Coordinates of C-alpha atoms in Angstrom, one line a residue:
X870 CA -9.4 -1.0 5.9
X871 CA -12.2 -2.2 8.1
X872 CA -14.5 1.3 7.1
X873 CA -14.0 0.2 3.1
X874 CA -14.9 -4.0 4.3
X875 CA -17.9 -2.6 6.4
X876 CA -20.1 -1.1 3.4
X877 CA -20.1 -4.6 1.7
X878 CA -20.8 -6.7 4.8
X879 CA -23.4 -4.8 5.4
X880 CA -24.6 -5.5 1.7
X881 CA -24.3 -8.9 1.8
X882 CA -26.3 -9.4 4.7
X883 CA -29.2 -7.0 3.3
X884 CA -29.4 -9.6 0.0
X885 CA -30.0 -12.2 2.5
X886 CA -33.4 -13.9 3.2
X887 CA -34.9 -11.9 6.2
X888 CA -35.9 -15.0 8.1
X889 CA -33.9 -16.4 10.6
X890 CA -31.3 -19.0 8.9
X891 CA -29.2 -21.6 11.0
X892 CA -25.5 -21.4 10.5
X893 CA -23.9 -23.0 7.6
X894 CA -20.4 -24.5 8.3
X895 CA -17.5 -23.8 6.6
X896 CA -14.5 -26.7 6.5
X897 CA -11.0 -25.0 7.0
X898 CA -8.4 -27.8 6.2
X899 CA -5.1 -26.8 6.4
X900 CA -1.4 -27.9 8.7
X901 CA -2.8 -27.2 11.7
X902 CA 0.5 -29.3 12.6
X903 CA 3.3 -30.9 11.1
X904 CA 6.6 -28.3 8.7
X905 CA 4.1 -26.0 7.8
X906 CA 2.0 -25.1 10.7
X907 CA 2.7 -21.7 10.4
X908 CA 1.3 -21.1 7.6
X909 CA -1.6 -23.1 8.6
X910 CA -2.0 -21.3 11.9
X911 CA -2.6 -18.4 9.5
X912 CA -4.9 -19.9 7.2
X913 CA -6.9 -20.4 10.2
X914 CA -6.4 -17.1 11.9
X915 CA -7.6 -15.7 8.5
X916 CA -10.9 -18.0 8.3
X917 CA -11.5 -17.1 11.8
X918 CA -11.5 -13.1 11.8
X919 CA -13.4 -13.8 8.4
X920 CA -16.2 -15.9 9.8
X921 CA -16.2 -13.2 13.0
X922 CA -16.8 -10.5 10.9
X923 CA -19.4 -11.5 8.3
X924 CA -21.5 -12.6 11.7
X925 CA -20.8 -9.3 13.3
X926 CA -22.2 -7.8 9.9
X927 CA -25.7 -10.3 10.6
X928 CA -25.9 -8.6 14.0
X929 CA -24.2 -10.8 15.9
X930 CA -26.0 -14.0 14.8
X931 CA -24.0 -17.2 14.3
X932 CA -24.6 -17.1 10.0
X933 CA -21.7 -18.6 9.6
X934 CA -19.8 -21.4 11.3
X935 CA -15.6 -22.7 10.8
X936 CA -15.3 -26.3 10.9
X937 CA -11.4 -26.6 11.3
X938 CA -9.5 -29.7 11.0
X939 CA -5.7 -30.7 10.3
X940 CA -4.7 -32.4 7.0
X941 CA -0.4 -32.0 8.1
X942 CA 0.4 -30.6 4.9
X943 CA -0.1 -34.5 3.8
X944 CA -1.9 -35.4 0.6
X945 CA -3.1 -39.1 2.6
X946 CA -4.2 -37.1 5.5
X947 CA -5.9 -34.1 3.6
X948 CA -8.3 -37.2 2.0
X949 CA -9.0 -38.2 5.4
X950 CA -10.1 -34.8 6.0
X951 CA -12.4 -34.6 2.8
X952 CA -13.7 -37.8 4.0
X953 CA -15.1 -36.4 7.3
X954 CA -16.2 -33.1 5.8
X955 CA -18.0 -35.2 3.2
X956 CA -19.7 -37.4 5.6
X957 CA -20.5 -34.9 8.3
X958 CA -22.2 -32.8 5.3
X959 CA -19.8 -30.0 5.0
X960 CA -20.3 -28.9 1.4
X961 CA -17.8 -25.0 1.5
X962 CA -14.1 -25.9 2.1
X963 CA -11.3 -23.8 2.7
X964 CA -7.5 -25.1 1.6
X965 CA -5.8 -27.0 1.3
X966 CA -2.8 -25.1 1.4
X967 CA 0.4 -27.7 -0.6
X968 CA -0.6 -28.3 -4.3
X969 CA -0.2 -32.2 -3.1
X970 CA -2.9 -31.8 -0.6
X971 CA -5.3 -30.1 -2.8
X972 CA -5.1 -32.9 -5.7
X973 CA -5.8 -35.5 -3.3
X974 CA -8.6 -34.6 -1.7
X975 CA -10.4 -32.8 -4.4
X976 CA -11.6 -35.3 -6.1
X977 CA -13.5 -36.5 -2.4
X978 CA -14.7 -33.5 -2.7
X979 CA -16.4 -33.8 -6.0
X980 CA -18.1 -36.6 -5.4
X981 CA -19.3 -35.4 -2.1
X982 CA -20.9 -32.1 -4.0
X983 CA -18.2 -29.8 -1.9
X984 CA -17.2 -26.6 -3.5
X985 CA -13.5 -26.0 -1.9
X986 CA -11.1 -22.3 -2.5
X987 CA -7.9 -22.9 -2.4
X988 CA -5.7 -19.6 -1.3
X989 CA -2.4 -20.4 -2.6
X990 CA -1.7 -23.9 -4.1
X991 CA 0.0 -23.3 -7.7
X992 CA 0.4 -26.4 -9.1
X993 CA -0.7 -25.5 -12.8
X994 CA -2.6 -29.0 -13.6
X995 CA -4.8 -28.8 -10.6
X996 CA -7.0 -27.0 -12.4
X997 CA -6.7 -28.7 -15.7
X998 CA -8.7 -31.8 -14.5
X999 CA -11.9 -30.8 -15.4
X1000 CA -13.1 -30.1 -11.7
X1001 CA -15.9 -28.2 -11.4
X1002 CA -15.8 -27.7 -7.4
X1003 CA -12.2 -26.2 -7.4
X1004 CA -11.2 -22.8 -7.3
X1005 CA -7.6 -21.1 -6.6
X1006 CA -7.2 -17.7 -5.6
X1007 CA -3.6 -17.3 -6.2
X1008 CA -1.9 -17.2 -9.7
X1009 CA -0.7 -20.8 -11.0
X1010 CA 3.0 -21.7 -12.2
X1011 CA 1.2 -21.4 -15.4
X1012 CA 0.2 -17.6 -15.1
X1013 CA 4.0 -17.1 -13.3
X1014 CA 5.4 -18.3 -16.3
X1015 CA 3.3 -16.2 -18.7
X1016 CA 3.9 -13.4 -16.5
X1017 CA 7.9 -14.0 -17.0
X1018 CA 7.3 -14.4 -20.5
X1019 CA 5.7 -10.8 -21.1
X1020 CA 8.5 -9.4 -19.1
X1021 CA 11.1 -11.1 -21.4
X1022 CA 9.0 -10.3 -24.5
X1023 CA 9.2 -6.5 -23.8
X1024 CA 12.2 -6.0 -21.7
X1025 CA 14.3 -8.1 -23.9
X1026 CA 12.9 -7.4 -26.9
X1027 CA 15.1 -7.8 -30.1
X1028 CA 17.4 -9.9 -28.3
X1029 CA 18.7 -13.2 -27.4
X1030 CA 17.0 -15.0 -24.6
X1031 CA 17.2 -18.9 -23.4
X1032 CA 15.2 -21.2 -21.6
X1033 CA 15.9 -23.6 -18.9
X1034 CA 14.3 -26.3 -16.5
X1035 CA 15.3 -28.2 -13.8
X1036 CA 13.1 -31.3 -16.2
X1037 CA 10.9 -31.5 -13.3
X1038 CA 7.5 -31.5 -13.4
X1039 CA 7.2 -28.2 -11.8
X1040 CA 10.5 -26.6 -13.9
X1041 CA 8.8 -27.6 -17.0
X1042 CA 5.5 -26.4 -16.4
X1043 CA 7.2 -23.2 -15.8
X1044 CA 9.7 -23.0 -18.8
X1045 CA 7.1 -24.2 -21.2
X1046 CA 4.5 -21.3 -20.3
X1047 CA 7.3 -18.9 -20.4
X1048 CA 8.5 -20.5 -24.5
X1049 CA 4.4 -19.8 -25.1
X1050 CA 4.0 -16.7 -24.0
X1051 CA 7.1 -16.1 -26.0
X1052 CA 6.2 -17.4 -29.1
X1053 CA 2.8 -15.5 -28.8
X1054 CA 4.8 -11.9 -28.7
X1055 CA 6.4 -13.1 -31.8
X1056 CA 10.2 -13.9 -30.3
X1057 CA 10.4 -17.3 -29.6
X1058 CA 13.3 -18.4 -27.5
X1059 CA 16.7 -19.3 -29.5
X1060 CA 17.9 -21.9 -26.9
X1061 CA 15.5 -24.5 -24.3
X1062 CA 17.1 -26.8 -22.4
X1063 CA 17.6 -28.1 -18.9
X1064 CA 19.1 -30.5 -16.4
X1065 CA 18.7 -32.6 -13.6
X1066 CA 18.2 -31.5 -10.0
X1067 CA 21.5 -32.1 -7.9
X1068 CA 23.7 -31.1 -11.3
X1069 CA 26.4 -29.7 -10.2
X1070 CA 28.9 -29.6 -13.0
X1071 CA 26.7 -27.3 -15.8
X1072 CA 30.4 -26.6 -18.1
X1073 CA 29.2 -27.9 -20.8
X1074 CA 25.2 -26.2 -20.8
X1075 CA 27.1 -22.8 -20.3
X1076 CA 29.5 -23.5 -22.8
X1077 CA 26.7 -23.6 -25.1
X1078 CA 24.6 -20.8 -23.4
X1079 CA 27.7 -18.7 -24.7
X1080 CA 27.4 -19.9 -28.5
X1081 CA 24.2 -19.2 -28.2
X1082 CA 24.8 -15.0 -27.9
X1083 CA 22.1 -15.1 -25.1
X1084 CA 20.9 -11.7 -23.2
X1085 CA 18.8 -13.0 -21.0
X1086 CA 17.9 -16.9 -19.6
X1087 CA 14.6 -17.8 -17.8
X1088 CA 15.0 -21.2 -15.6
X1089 CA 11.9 -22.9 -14.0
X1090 CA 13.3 -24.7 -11.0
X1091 CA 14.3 -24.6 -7.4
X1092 CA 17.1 -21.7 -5.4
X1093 CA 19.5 -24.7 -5.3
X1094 CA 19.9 -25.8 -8.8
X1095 CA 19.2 -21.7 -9.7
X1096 CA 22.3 -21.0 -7.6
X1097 CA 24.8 -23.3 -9.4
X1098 CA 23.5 -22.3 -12.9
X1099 CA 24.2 -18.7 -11.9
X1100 CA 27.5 -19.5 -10.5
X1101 CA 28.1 -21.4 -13.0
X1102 CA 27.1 -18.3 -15.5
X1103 CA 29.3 -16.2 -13.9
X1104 CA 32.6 -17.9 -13.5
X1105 CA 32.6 -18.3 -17.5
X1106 CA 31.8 -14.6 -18.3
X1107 CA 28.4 -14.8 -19.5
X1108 CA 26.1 -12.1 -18.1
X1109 CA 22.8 -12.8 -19.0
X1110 CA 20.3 -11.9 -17.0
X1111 CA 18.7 -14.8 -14.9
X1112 CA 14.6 -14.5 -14.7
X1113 CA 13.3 -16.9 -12.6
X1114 CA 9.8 -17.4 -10.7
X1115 CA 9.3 -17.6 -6.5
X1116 CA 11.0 -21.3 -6.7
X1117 CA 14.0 -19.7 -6.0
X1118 CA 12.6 -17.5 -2.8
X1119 CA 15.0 -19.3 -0.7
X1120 CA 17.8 -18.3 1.9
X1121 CA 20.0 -21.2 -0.4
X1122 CA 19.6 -18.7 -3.7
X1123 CA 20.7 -15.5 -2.0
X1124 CA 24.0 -17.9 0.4
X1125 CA 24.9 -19.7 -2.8
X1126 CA 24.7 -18.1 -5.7
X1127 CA 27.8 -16.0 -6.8
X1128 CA 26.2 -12.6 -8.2
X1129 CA 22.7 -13.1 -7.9
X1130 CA 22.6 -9.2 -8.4
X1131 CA 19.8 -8.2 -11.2
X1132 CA 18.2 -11.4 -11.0
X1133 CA 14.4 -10.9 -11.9
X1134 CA 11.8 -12.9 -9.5
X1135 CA 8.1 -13.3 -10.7
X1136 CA 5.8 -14.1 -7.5
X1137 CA 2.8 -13.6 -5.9
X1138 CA 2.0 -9.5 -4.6
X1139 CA 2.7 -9.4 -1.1
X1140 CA -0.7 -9.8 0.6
X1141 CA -2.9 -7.3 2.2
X1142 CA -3.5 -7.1 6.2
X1143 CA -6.6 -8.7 8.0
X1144 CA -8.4 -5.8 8.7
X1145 CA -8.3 -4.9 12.2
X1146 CA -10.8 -7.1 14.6
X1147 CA -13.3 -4.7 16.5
X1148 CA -13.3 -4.9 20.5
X1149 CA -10.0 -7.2 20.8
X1150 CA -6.4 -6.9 20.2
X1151 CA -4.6 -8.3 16.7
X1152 CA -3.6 -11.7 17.0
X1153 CA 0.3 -11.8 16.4
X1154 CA 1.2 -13.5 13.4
X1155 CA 4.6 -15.1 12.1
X1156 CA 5.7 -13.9 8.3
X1157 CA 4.7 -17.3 7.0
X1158 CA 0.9 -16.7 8.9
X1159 CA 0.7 -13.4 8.1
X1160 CA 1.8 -14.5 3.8
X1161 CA -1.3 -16.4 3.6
X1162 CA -4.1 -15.0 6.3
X1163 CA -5.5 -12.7 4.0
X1164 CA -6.0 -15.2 1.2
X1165 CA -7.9 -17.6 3.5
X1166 CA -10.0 -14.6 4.5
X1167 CA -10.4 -13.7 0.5
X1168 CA -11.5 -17.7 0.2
X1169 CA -14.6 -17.3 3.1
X1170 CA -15.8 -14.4 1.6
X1171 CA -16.0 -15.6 -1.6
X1172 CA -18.0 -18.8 -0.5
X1173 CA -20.3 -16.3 1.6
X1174 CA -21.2 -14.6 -1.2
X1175 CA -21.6 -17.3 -3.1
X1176 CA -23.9 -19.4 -0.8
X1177 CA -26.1 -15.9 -0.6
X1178 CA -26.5 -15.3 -4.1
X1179 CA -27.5 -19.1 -4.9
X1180 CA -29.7 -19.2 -1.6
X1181 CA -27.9 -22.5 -1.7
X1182 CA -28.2 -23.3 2.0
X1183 CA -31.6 -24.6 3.7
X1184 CA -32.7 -21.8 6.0
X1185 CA -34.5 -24.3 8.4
X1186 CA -30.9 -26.8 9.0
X1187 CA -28.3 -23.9 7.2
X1188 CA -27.2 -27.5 5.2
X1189 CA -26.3 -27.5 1.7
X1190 CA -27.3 -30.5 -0.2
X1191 CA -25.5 -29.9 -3.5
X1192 CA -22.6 -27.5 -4.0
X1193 CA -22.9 -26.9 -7.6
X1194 CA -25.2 -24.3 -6.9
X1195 CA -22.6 -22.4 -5.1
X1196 CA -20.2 -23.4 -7.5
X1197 CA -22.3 -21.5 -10.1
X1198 CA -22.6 -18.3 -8.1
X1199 CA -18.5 -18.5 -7.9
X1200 CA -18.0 -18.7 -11.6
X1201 CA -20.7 -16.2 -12.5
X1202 CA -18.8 -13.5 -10.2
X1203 CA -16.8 -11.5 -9.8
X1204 CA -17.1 -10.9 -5.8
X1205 CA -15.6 -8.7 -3.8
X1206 CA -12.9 -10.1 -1.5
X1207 CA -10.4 -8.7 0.9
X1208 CA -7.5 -9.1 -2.6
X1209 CA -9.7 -7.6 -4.6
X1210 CA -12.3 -8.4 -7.0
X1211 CA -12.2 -12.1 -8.0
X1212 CA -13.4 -13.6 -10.8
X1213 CA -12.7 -17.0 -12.4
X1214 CA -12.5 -19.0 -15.8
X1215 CA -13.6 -21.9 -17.0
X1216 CA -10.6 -24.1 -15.3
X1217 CA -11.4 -22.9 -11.8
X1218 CA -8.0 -20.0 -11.8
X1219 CA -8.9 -16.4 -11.0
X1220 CA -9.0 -14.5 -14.1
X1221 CA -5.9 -12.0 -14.4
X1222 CA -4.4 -13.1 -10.8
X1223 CA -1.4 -10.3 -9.9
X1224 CA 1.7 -11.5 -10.4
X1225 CA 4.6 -9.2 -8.9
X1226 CA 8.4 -8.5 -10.9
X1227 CA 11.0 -8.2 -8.5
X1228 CA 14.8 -7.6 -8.9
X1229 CA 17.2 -8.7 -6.8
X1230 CA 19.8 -6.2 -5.1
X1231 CA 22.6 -5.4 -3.3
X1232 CA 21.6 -3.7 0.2
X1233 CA 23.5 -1.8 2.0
X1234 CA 24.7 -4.2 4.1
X1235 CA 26.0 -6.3 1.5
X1236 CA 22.9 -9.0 1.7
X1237 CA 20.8 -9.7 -1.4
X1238 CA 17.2 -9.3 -1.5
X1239 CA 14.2 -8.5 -3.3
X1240 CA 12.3 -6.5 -1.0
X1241 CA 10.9 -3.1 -2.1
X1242 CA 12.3 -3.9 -5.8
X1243 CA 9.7 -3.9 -8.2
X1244 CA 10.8 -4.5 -11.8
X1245 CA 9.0 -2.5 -14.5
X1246 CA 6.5 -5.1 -16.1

């Protein structure tokens, strides 16, 4: 991996200015502490090797600087963060991670002319607010739910399928991208509905899920509330085929739910490696690290390039006054990043962002999971 990265590192520095340019700082803010520290320990691990290797590719000089700070996973604290960044003139921002995060400081970061990449919040609206410092590298609940909706359109094709939500923001976002996509193949659903998180008695739903003849159901919600509709499913003879998107990637879907055999799981493609650091060891990294590393590595390079390309930064002080520059440079893309090429659209979401089909199995061992089960898209 690190022979195919070297090539364009070595590019990018050759489109740079050939004086000598002070460093420009990059903001990292992300759970340094708090639930999810381990995924924020790997946003920064990623940011860091990134940062290391883009100044190994300038010869060693510090082009490029990480500014790291701790935002908890909290949307409050995240603000604070912006707040700082803003003030202290960082105008590139990487994270933050939660979707909650990420729609409270953003707007702190418009103001302050800060261009931030986010590498994996999916909240679909974030992007719908007219931002135009805010990127996302990973797909949206919006593109999951189209992505379930082409699956359903062709595998199901000709028949019967339902929709479902959990009437949360999140479920609905899901279900109603899913009845779109749907509608736009030409076979709309025959049955959307939903119920309440916590429902636990879902007689009556099912009773009509079985009137309705239906092949296959799609529910945008939560492993909990997945669970007992499948359960539920089950125990009164109806075997539809459950399709569901990485809400219900939880220990509670596989414990709880009766047969969750054949279920179909859209998510996001398991990520590449950081390619391996020259002259030192690989840092060890947990699975939730390792899930998201590569996407904060994905986020500095596309900032890099981006800064390059506009000559946005002031050679003399490596500041950037205004990020819209940079923003510009991101939008007019593609660049190459460590996930591929990346290029965006008009809202700020990468334009045709993998989304993975898996199928839930039996192992040998009698647990369920997805691993290694790619459904045919």
């Amino acid at each position: 991996m690190i022979r195919r990265l070297v090539p364009f590192l070595a590019l990018l520095v050759m489109s740079a200015p050939a004086v000598a340019q002070a460093p420009v700082r990059i903001g990292l803010s992300a759970p340094l502490t708090g639930p999810d520290a381990a995924f924020g320990q790997g946003l920064r691990q990623g940011a860091e090797q990134a940062v290391a290797d883009l100044n190994r590719a300038a010869g060693g000089r510090p082009r490029w600087v990480l500014v790291p700070a701790d935002d908890g996973g909290e949307a409050r604290q995240a603000a604070a963060v912006a707040k700082k960044f803003a003030a202290d003139g960082v105008r590139l921002v990487v994270g933050p991670l939660e979707s909650g995060a990420v729609a409270a400081a953003a707007p702190v970061y418009e103001e302050a002319g800060a261009v931030m990449v986010a590498p994996a919040a999916s909240y679909g609206p974030l992007t719908g607010r007219g931002l135009w410092n805010l990127f996302r590298l990973g797909p949206s609940d919006a593109q999951q739910g189209r992505a379930a909706g082409a699956y359903l359109a062709k595998a199901f094709a000709g028949r019967r399928v339902g929709i479902l939500s959990d009437r949360s923001t999140y479920g609905r976002g899901l279900a109603d991208a899913v009845a779109a996509r749907l509608k736009e193949a030409g076979t709309p659903e025959v049955l959307f509905d939903g119920f309440p998180r916590g429902t636990r008695d879902l007689a009556d739903l099912v009773a009509r899920l079985k009137a309705a003849r239906l092949d296959a159901v799609y529910f945008g919600g939560l492993a909990p509330e997945a669970a007992t509709l499948l359960r539920a499913m089950r125990e009164a003879g109806l075997g539809a085929t459950l399709v569901a998107s990485d809400g219900i990637l939880d220990p509670a879907f596989a414990a709880a739910a009766v047969d969750g055999e054949g279920t179909v799981m859209t998510l996001v493609p398991d990520p590449p490696r950081l390619p391996e650091p020259r002259g030192a060891r690989p840092a060890p990294r947990s699975p939730e690290a390792e899930s998201v590393a590569a996407g904060a590595y994905a986020a500095v390079e596309l900032l890099a390039q981006a800064t390059e390309r506009a000559r946005a930064a002031d050679p003399k002080t490596g500041r950037i006054a205004d990020g819209r520059k940079v923003a510009e440079a991101v939008r007019t893309g593609p660049s190459r990043t460590l996930l591929g090429s990346a290029a965006f659209d008009a809202r700020g979401d990468r334009a045709g962002a993998p989304v993975a089909l898996r199928i839930w199995r039996r192992t040998p061992d009698g647990r369920l999971d997805y691993a290694g089960n790619d459904a045919e898209p």
